[in-house]
XYZ file of C-alpha atoms in Angstrom:
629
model
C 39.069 -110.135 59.332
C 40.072 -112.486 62.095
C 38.059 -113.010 65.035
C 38.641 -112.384 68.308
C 38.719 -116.301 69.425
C 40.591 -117.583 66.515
C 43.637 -119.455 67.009
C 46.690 -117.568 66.268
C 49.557 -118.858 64.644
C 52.805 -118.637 67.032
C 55.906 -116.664 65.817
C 58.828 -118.445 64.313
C 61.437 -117.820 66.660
C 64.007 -115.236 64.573
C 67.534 -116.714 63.434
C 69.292 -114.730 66.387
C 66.938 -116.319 69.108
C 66.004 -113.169 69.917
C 62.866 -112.814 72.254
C 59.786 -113.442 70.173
C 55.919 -114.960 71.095
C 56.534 -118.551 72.327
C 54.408 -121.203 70.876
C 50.775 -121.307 72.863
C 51.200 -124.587 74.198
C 54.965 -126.573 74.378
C 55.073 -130.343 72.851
C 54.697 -132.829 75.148
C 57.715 -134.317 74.099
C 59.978 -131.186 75.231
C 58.180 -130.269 78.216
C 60.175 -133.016 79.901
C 63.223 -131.557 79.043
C 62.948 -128.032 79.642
C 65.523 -126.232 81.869
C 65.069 -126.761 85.255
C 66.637 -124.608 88.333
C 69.796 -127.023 88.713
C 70.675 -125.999 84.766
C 71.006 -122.653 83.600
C 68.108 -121.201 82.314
C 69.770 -120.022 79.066
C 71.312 -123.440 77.150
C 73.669 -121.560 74.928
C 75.855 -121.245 78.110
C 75.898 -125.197 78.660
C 78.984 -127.006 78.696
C 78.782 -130.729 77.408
C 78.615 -132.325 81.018
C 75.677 -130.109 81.386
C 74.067 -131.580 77.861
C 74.629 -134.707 79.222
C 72.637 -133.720 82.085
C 70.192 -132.216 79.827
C 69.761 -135.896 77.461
C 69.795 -137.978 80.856
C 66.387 -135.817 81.515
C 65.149 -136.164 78.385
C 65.625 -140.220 78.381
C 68.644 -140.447 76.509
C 70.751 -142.222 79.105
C 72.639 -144.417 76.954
C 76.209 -144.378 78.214
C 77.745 -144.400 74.846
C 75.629 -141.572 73.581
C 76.846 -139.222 76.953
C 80.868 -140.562 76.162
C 80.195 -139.413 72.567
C 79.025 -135.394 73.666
C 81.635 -135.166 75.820
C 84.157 -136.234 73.425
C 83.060 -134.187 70.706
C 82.726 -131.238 73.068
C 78.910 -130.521 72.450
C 78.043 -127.277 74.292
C 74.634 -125.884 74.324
C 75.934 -123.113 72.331
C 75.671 -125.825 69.278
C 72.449 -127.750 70.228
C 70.894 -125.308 67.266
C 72.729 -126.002 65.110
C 72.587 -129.986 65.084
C 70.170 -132.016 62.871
C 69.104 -135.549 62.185
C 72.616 -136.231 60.659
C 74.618 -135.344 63.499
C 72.485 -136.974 65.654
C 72.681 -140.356 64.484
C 76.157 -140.153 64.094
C 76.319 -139.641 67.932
C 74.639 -143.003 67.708
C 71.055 -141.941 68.392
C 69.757 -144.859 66.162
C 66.099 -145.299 66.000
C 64.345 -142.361 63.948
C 61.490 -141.516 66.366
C 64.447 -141.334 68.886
C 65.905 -138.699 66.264
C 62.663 -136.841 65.696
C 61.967 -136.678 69.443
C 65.531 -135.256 70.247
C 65.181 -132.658 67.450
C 62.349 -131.660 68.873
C 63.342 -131.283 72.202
C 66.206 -129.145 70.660
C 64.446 -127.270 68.600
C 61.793 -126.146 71.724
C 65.052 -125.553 73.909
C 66.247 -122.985 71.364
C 62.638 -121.122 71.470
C 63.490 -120.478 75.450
C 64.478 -116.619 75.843
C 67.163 -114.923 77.761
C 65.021 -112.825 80.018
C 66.184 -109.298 80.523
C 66.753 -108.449 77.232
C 66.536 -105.090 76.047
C 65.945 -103.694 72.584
C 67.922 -99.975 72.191
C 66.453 -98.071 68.728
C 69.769 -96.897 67.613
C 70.271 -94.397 64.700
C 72.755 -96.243 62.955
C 71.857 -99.984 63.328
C 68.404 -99.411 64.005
C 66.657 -101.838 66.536
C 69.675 -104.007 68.839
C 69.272 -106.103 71.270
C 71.717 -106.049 73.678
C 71.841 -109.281 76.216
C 71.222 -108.452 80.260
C 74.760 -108.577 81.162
C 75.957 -105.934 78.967
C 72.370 -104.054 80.652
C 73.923 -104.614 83.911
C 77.095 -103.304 82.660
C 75.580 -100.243 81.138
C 73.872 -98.845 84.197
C 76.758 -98.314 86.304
C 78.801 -94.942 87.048
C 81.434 -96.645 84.989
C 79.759 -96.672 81.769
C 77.447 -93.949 82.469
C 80.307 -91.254 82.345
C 80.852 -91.980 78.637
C 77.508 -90.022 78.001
C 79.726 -87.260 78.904
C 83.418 -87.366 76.577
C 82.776 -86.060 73.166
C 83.356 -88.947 70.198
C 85.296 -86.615 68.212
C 86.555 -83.847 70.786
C 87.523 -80.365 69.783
C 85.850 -81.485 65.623
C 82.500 -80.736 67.297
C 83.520 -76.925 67.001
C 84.126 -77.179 63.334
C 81.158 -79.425 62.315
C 78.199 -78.525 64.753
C 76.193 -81.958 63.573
C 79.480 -83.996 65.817
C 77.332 -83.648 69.237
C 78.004 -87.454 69.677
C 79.221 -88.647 72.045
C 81.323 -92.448 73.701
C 78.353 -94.358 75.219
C 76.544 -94.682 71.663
C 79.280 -95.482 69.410
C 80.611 -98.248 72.286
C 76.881 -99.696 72.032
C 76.980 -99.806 68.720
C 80.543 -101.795 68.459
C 78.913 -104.244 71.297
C 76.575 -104.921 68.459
C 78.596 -105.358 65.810
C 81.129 -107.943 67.589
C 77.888 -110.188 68.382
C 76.732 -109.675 64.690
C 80.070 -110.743 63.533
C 80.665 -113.427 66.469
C 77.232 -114.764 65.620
C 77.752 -114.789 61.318
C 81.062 -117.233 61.541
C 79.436 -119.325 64.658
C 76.242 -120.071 62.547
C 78.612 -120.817 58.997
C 81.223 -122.778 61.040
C 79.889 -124.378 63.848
C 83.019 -126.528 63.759
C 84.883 -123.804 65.576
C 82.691 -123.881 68.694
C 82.380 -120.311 68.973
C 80.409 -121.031 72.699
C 78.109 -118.626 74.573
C 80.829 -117.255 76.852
C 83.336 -116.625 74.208
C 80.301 -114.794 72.090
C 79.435 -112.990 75.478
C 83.273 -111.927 76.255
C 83.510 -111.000 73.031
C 80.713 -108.367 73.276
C 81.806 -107.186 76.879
C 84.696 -105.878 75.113
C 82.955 -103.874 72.412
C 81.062 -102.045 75.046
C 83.876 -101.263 77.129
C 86.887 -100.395 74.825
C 86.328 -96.974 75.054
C 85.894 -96.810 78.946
C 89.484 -95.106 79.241
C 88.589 -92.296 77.392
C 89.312 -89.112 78.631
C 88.110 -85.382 78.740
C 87.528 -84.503 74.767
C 88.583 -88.248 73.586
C 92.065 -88.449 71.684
C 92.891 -84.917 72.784
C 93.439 -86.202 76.316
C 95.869 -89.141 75.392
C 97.431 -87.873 72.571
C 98.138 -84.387 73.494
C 97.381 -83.549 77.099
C 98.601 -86.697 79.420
C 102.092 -86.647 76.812
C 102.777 -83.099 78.137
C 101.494 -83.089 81.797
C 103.212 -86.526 82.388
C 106.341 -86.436 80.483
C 107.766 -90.285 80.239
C 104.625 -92.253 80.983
C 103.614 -94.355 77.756
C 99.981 -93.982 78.917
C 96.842 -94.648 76.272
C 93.238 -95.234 76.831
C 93.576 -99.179 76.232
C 95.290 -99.462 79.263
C 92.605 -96.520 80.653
C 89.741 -98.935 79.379
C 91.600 -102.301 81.319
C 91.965 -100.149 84.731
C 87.931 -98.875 84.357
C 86.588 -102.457 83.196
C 88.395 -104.071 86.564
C 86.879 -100.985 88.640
C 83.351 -101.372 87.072
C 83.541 -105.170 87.647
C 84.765 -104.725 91.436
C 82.452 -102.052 92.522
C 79.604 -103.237 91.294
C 79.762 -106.762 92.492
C 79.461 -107.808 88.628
C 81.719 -111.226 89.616
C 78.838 -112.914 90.819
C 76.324 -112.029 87.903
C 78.865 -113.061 85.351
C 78.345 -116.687 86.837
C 75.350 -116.081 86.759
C 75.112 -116.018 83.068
C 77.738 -118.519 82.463
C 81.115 -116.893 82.667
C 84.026 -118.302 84.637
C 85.327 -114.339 86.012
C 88.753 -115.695 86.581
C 89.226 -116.749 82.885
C 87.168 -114.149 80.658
C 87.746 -110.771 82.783
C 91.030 -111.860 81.537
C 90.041 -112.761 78.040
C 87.890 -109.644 77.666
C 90.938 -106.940 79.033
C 93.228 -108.972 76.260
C 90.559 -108.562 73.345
C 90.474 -104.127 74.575
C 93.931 -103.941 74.367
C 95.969 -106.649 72.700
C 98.754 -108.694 73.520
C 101.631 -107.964 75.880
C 104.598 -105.721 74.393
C 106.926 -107.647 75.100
C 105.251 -111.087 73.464
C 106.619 -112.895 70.350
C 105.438 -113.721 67.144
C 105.568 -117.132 66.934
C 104.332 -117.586 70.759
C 100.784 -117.384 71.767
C 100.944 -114.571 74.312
C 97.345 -114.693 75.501
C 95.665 -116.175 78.346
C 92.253 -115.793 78.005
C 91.638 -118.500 75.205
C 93.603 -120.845 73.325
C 95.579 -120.697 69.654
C 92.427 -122.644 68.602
C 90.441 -119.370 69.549
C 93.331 -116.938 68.125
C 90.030 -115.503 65.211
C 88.456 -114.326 68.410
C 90.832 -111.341 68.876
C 90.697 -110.255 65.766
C 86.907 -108.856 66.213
C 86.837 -106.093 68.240
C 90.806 -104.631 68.350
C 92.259 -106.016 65.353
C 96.141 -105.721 65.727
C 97.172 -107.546 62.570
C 95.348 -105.353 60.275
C 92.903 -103.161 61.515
C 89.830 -104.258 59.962
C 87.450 -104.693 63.228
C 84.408 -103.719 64.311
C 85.192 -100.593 66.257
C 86.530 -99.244 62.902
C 83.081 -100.188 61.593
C 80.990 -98.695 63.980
C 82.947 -95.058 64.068
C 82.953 -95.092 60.049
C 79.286 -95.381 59.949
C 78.509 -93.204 62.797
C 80.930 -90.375 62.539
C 80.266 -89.957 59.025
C 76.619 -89.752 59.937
C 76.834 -86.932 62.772
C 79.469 -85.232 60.081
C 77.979 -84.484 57.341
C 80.414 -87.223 55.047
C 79.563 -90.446 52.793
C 80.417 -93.609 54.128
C 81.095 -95.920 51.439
C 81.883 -98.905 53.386
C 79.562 -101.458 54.229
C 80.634 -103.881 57.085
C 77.640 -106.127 56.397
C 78.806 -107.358 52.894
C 81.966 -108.087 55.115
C 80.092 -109.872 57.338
C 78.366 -111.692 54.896
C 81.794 -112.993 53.472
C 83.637 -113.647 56.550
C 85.196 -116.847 57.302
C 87.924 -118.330 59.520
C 90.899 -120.444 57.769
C 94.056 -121.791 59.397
C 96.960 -120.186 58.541
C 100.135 -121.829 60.077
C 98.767 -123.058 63.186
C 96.435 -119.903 63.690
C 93.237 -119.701 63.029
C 92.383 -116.415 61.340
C 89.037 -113.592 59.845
C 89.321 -113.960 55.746
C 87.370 -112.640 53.261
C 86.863 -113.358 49.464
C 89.026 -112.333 47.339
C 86.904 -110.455 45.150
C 86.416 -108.419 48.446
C 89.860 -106.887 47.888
C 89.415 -103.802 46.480
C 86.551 -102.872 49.280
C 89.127 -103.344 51.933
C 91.600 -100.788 49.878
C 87.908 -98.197 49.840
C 87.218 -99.084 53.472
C 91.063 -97.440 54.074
C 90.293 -94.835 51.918
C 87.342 -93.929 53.213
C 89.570 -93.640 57.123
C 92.122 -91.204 55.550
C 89.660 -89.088 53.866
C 87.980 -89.007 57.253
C 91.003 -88.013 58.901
C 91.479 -85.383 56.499
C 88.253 -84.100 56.332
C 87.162 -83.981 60.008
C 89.481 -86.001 62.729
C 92.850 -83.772 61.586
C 91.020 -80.760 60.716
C 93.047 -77.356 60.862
C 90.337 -76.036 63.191
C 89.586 -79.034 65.292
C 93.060 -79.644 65.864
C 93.789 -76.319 67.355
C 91.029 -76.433 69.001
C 92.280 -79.163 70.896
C 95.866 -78.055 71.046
C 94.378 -74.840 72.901
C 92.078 -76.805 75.383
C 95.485 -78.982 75.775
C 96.885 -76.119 77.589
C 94.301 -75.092 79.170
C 94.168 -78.116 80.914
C 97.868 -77.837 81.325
C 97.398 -74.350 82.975
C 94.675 -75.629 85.314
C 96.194 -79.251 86.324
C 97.615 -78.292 89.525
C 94.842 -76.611 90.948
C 92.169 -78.855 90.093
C 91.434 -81.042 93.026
C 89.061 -84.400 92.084
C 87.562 -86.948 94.651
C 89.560 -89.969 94.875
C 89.718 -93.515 96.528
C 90.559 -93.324 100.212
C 90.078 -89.670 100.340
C 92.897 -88.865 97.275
C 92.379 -85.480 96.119
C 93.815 -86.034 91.966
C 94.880 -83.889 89.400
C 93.622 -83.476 85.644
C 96.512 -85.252 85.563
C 97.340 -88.088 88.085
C 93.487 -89.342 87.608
C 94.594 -92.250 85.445
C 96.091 -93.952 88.510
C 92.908 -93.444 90.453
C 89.498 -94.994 88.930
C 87.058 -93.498 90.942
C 88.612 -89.872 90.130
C 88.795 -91.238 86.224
C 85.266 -91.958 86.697
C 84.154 -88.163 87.794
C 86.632 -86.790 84.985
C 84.753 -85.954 81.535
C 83.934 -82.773 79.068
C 82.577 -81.014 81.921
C 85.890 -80.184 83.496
C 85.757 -77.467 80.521
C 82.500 -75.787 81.713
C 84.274 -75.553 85.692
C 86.979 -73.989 84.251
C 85.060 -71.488 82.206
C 83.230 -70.821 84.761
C 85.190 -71.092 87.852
C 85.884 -68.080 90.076
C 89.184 -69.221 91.441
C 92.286 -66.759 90.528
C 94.296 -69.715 90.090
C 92.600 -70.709 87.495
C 92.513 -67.751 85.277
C 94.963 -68.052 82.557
C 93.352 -71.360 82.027
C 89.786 -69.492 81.835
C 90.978 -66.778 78.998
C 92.167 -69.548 77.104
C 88.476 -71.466 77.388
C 86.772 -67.823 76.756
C 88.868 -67.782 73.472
C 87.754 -70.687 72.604
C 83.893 -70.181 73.247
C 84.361 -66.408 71.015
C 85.985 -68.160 68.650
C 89.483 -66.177 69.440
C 91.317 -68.440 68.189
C 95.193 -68.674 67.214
C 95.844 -67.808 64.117
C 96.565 -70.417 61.287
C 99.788 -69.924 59.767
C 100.557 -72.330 56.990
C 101.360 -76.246 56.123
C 103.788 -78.067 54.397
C 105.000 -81.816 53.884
C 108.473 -82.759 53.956
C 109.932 -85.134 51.536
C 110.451 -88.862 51.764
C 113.816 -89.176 54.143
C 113.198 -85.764 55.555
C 110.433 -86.613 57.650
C 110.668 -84.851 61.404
C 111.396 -87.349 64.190
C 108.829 -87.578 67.245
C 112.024 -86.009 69.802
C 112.700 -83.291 67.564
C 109.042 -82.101 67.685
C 109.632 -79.900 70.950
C 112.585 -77.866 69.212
C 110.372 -76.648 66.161
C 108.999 -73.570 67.116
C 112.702 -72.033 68.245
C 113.939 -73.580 64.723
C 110.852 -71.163 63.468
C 111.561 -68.144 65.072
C 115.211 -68.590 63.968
C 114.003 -68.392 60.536
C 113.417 -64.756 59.920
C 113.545 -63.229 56.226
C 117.012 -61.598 55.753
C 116.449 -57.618 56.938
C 117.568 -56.610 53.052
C 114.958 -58.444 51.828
C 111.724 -57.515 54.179
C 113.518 -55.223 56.787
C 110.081 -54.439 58.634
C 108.969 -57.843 59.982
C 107.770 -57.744 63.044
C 110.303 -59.787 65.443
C 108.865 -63.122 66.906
C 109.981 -65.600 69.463
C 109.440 -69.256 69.978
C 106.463 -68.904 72.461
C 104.665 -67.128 69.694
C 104.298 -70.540 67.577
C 102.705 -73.918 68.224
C 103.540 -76.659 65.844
C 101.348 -79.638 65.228
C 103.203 -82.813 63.663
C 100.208 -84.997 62.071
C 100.782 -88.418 60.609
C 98.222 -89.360 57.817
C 98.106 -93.237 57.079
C 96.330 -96.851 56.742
C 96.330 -97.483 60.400
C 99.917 -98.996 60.200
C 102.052 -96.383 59.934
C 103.928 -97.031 56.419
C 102.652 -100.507 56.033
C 99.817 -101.644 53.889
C 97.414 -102.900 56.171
C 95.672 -105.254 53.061
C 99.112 -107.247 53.222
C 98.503 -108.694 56.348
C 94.815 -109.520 55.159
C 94.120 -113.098 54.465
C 91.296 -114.005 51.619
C 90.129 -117.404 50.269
C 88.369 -118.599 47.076
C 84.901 -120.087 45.505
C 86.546 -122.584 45.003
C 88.075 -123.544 48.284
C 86.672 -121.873 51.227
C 89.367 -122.739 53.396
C 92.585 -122.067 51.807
C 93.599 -119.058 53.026
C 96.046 -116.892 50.247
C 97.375 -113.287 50.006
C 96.603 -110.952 47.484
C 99.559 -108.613 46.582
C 98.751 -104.367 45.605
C 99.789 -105.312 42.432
C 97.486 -108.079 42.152
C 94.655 -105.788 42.394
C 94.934 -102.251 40.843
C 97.950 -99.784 39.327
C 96.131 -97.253 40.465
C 96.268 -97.975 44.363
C 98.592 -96.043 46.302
C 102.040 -96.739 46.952
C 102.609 -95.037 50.170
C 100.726 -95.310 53.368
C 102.025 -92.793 55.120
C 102.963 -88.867 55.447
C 103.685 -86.486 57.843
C 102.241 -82.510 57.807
C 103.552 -79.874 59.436
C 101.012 -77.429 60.753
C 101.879 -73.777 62.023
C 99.789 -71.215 64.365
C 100.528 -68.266 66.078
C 99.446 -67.060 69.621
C 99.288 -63.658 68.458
C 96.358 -62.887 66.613
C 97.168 -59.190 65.172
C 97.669 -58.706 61.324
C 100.949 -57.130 61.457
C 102.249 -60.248 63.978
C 100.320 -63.241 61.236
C 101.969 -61.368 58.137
C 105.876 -61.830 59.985
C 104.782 -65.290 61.304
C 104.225 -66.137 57.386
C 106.966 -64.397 56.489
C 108.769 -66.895 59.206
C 107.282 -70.026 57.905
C 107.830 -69.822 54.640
C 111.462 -68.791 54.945
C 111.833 -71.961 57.171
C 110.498 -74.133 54.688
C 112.813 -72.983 52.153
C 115.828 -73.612 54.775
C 114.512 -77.069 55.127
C 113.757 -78.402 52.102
C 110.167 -78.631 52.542
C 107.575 -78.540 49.826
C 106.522 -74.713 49.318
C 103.037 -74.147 51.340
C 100.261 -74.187 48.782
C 99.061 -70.605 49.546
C 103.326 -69.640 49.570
C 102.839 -67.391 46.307
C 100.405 -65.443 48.212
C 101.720 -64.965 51.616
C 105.316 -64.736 50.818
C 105.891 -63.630 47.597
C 109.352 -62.005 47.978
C 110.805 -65.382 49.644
C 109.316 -68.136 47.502
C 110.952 -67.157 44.295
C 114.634 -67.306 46.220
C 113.936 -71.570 46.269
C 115.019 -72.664 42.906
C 113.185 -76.108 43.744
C 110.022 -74.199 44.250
C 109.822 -72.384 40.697
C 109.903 -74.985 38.480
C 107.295 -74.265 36.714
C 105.321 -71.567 36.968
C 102.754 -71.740 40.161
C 98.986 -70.232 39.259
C 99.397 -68.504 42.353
C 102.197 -66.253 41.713
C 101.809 -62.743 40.698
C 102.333 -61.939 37.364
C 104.065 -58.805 37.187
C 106.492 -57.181 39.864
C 103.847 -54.514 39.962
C 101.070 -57.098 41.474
C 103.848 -58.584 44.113
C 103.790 -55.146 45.464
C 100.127 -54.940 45.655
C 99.893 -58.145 47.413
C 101.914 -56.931 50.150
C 100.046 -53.685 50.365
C 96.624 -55.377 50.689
C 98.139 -57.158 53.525
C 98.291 -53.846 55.638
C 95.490 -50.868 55.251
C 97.168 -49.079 58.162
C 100.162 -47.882 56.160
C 102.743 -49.977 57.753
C 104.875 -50.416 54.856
């Protein structure tokens, strides 16, 4: 056992220079060198005029040596990473000179960036998150996403989804400096600096800042309906609330503090949340923030070219935790094989090739998700009924704005500080408002919370070519209603209307609508690290798919009595027949007088339909015990 007064051996600083014990007592060679108050206290945010400032203190004054770091664009963001080698090529020639610059390096790197905090998280374990992305954490801003549901209206179909924005954007943060950091250390030649490893984190934590009430439901249902003609989404949501946070928490000054130029990378980190401009080119670099020679860098947190990013990373790992699902992709293996080639000017992410067919699982594993939880039957009503709730309620909602605004549900986008009071919670006022204004939005809330619920109807698919365009979507539930059985054939249906139907379009796909996303993936070779090749479908498997994309067609009805579900079947089926559709799966069952009228549909012989003429009867008699028919 060691004694109290023995010497103890100081901790190796860890690979991410992340805060460890310092050595007892600094060389004497470094301590002449160490930051002082005219240089920032954290070197990785250097640029080379400062490292020239930092040698010149050190001893190394020769002019040729300075002319030599500037050239080759040194920034203290790469002092690490140089060794005896590179030194003497920058024509340090003696070898104690060497030694006693390595050294000096080497105690500069042990210096930590005070302030930084260490968050246990359950999927990542122990991060350490730097103090800027602290500073931007404890504002209103931020704060608010500890109130908007990750996954909405699926948290009342699988009770373990209680998560919620502010995690899962700390855990992308993470990610993007895990990935920023792997191709930095591997290929120091692309002088990933501290600011562009800093920007690139900013925008993990806040791409999810323009997230409304219940998440997707809020941009892709709600805003659509309330503000008919405005191509809003919570990218541009996340832009508007970054500039807000950054303005009203005087955060300009405390990014120079830590290195960043504010009039450069608040630019750079709005580009990385939402991409480029729509109306940019391909074969012109659109952004602002950065050069082409940084073009990798936007390809880490929002990937538009294929998808594969860390925000895709971070949900796949959580959401299949809080769920209840396997997650059978592991973004550290992709880490691990990451690289950046040039590909036609542009630098870009590649993988190995033998990484191929765990890009086609990691795309898998995102439809079965969607499947399985995100476009659940449930969740999505769910969300289509708090939809118009919020709908019903809009006008007489009344939320704090700048100046002394009073916003809508609806008009809070254009306002930040009423975006910033806007969350889940505007659920529980409605619930439990006592305003009679609000109280056809409050039945439809008190449905929701005693599971009321409209009733599900039925699904189909339509056939390649006779998919349903996005403008025809609003006409579906009249073309429904139009649809009723023949009076010969079930004369005592129960007569419906359009207003008794809601009908939910969902796409399923890669994340590119029809396109395979693994086409626009680059991969390289053992052999040559840095020639960057394609690998066709074809290439890899016969057994991958050959469409990415297909549309459902989901029908409910508002009226939840048997009678009023049985003709609403009765409705659907018929109008999948008209169409063309493929039957419904359960069609034998719920409509077994129409479905054998569709030539198409019989085949072969479906396990579900009755045998005997005898047993069709019966299954429309079970239907009603009250004697109806």
């Amino acid at each position: 056992m060691q004694g109290a007064g023995a010497e103890r051996t100081p901790k190796r600083p860890r690979r991410d220079r992340s805060p460890g014990t310092q050595p007892d007592a600094p060389s004497a060679v470094a301590g002449d060198v160490s930051p002082t108050p005219s240089l920032h206290p954290d070197p990785r945010t250097w640029d080379p005029e400062q490292v020239c400032d930092f040698l010149r203190r050190g001893g190394f004054e020769d002019p040729a040596l300075l002319d030599r770091v500037r050239e080759k664009k040194i920034t203290g963001s790469l002092l690490p990473y140089l060794d005896e080698s590179h030194f003497e090529k920058l024509g340090v020639g003696s070898l104690w000179e060497r030694k006693k610059l390595l050294s000096s390096v080497q105690q500069l790197s042990q210096t930590p960036v005070h302030g930084v905090k260490v968050i246990n998280d359950p999927i990542h374990g122990h991060i350490e998150l730097h103090p800027l992305l602290i500073r931007i954490i404890d504002t209103p801003q931020f704060q608010r996403l500890r109130y908007v549901k990750q996954l909405g209206g699926t948290y009342y179909v699988f009770p373990g989804a209680s998560h919620n924005r502010f995690e899962h954007s700390l855990g992308v943060s993470y990610l993007a400096g895990c990935l920023v950091r792997a191709l930095s250390e591997k290929q120091p030649e692309l002088m990933i600096s501290e600011r562009d490893s800093l920007c690139v984190q900013i925008a993990g934590l806040c791409h999810d800042l323009g997230h409304g009430p219940f998440s997707h439901m809020f941009d892709g249902r709600f805003i659509p309906l309330a503000r008919q003609g405005l191509k809003w989404k919570h990218e541009q949501g996340s832009v508007d609330m970054f500039e807000h946070l950054v303005n009203s928490n005087g955060l300009r000054a405390v990014m120079e503090q830590y290195g960043l130029v504010p009039e450069e990378d608040i630019c750079f980190i709005k580009e990385l949340i939402a991409g480029p401009p729509e109306s940019s080119t391909k074969d012109v670099w659109a952004y602002k923030g950065r050069p082409v020679e940084k073009s990798f860098l936007y390809e880490i947190v929002a990937n538009k070219r294929n998808g594969i990013d860390v925000d895709k990373w971070d949900y796949f790992a959580r959401d299949c935790h809080h769920l209840g699902i396997q997650n059978s992709f592991d973004h550290k293996r992709f880490i691990q094989f990451a690289r950046v080639c040039k590909v036609d000017k542009m630098l870009h992410i590649c993988t190995r090739d033998k990484e191929v067919g765990n890009l086609y699982e990691m795309f898998h594993t995102r439809i079965c998700l969607y499947r399985r939880a995100y476009q659940h039957k449930v969740g999505n009503l769910i969300d289509i009924m708090v939809s118009e709730a919020f709908l019903k309620a809009d006008k007489y909602i009344k939320i704090p704005g700048s100046e002394g605004k009073k916003c809508r549900i609806s008009t809070a986008i254009d306002d930040m500080e009423a975006f910033t009071k806007l969350t889940d919670n505007i659920f529980l006022e409605i619930l439990h408002s006592t305003d009679p204004d609000l109280g056809e939005a409050r039945e439809i809330l008190k449905k929701i919370e005693c599971r009321n619920l409209y009733k599900y109807v039925g699904e189909t698919q339509p056939e390649k070519g006779s998919e349903i365009n996005r403008e025809d979507y609003e006409g579906l539930p009249g073309e429904i209603a139009k649809a009723k059985p023949k009076p010969d054939l079930m004369p005592l249906v129960k007569p419906l209307t359009a207003e008794d139907f809601i009908v939910d379009v969902v796409i399923m796909d890669y994340g590119m609508e029809d396109k395979n996303p693994i086409d626009n993936v680059y991969f390289y070779c053992k052999t040559d690290f840095n020639q960057a090749v394609k690998i066709s479908k074809d290439q890899v498997s016969q057994l991958l798919p050959d469409k990415f994309k297909e549309q459902h067609i989901r029908v409910y009805c508002k009226k939840t009595d048997e009678e009023s579900l049985y003709a609403a079947q009765q409705y659907f089926v018929n109008w999948c027949a008209d169409k063309g559709f493929n039957k419904p799966q359960d069609g034998d069952v719920i409509a077994p007088l129409i479905t054998p009228l569709k030539p198409d549909w019989n085949c072969q012989k479906s396990a579900q339909s009755p045998a005997t003429p005898q047993e069709t009867s019966k299954a429309r008699q079970r239907l009603f015990n009250d004697g109806l028919m």
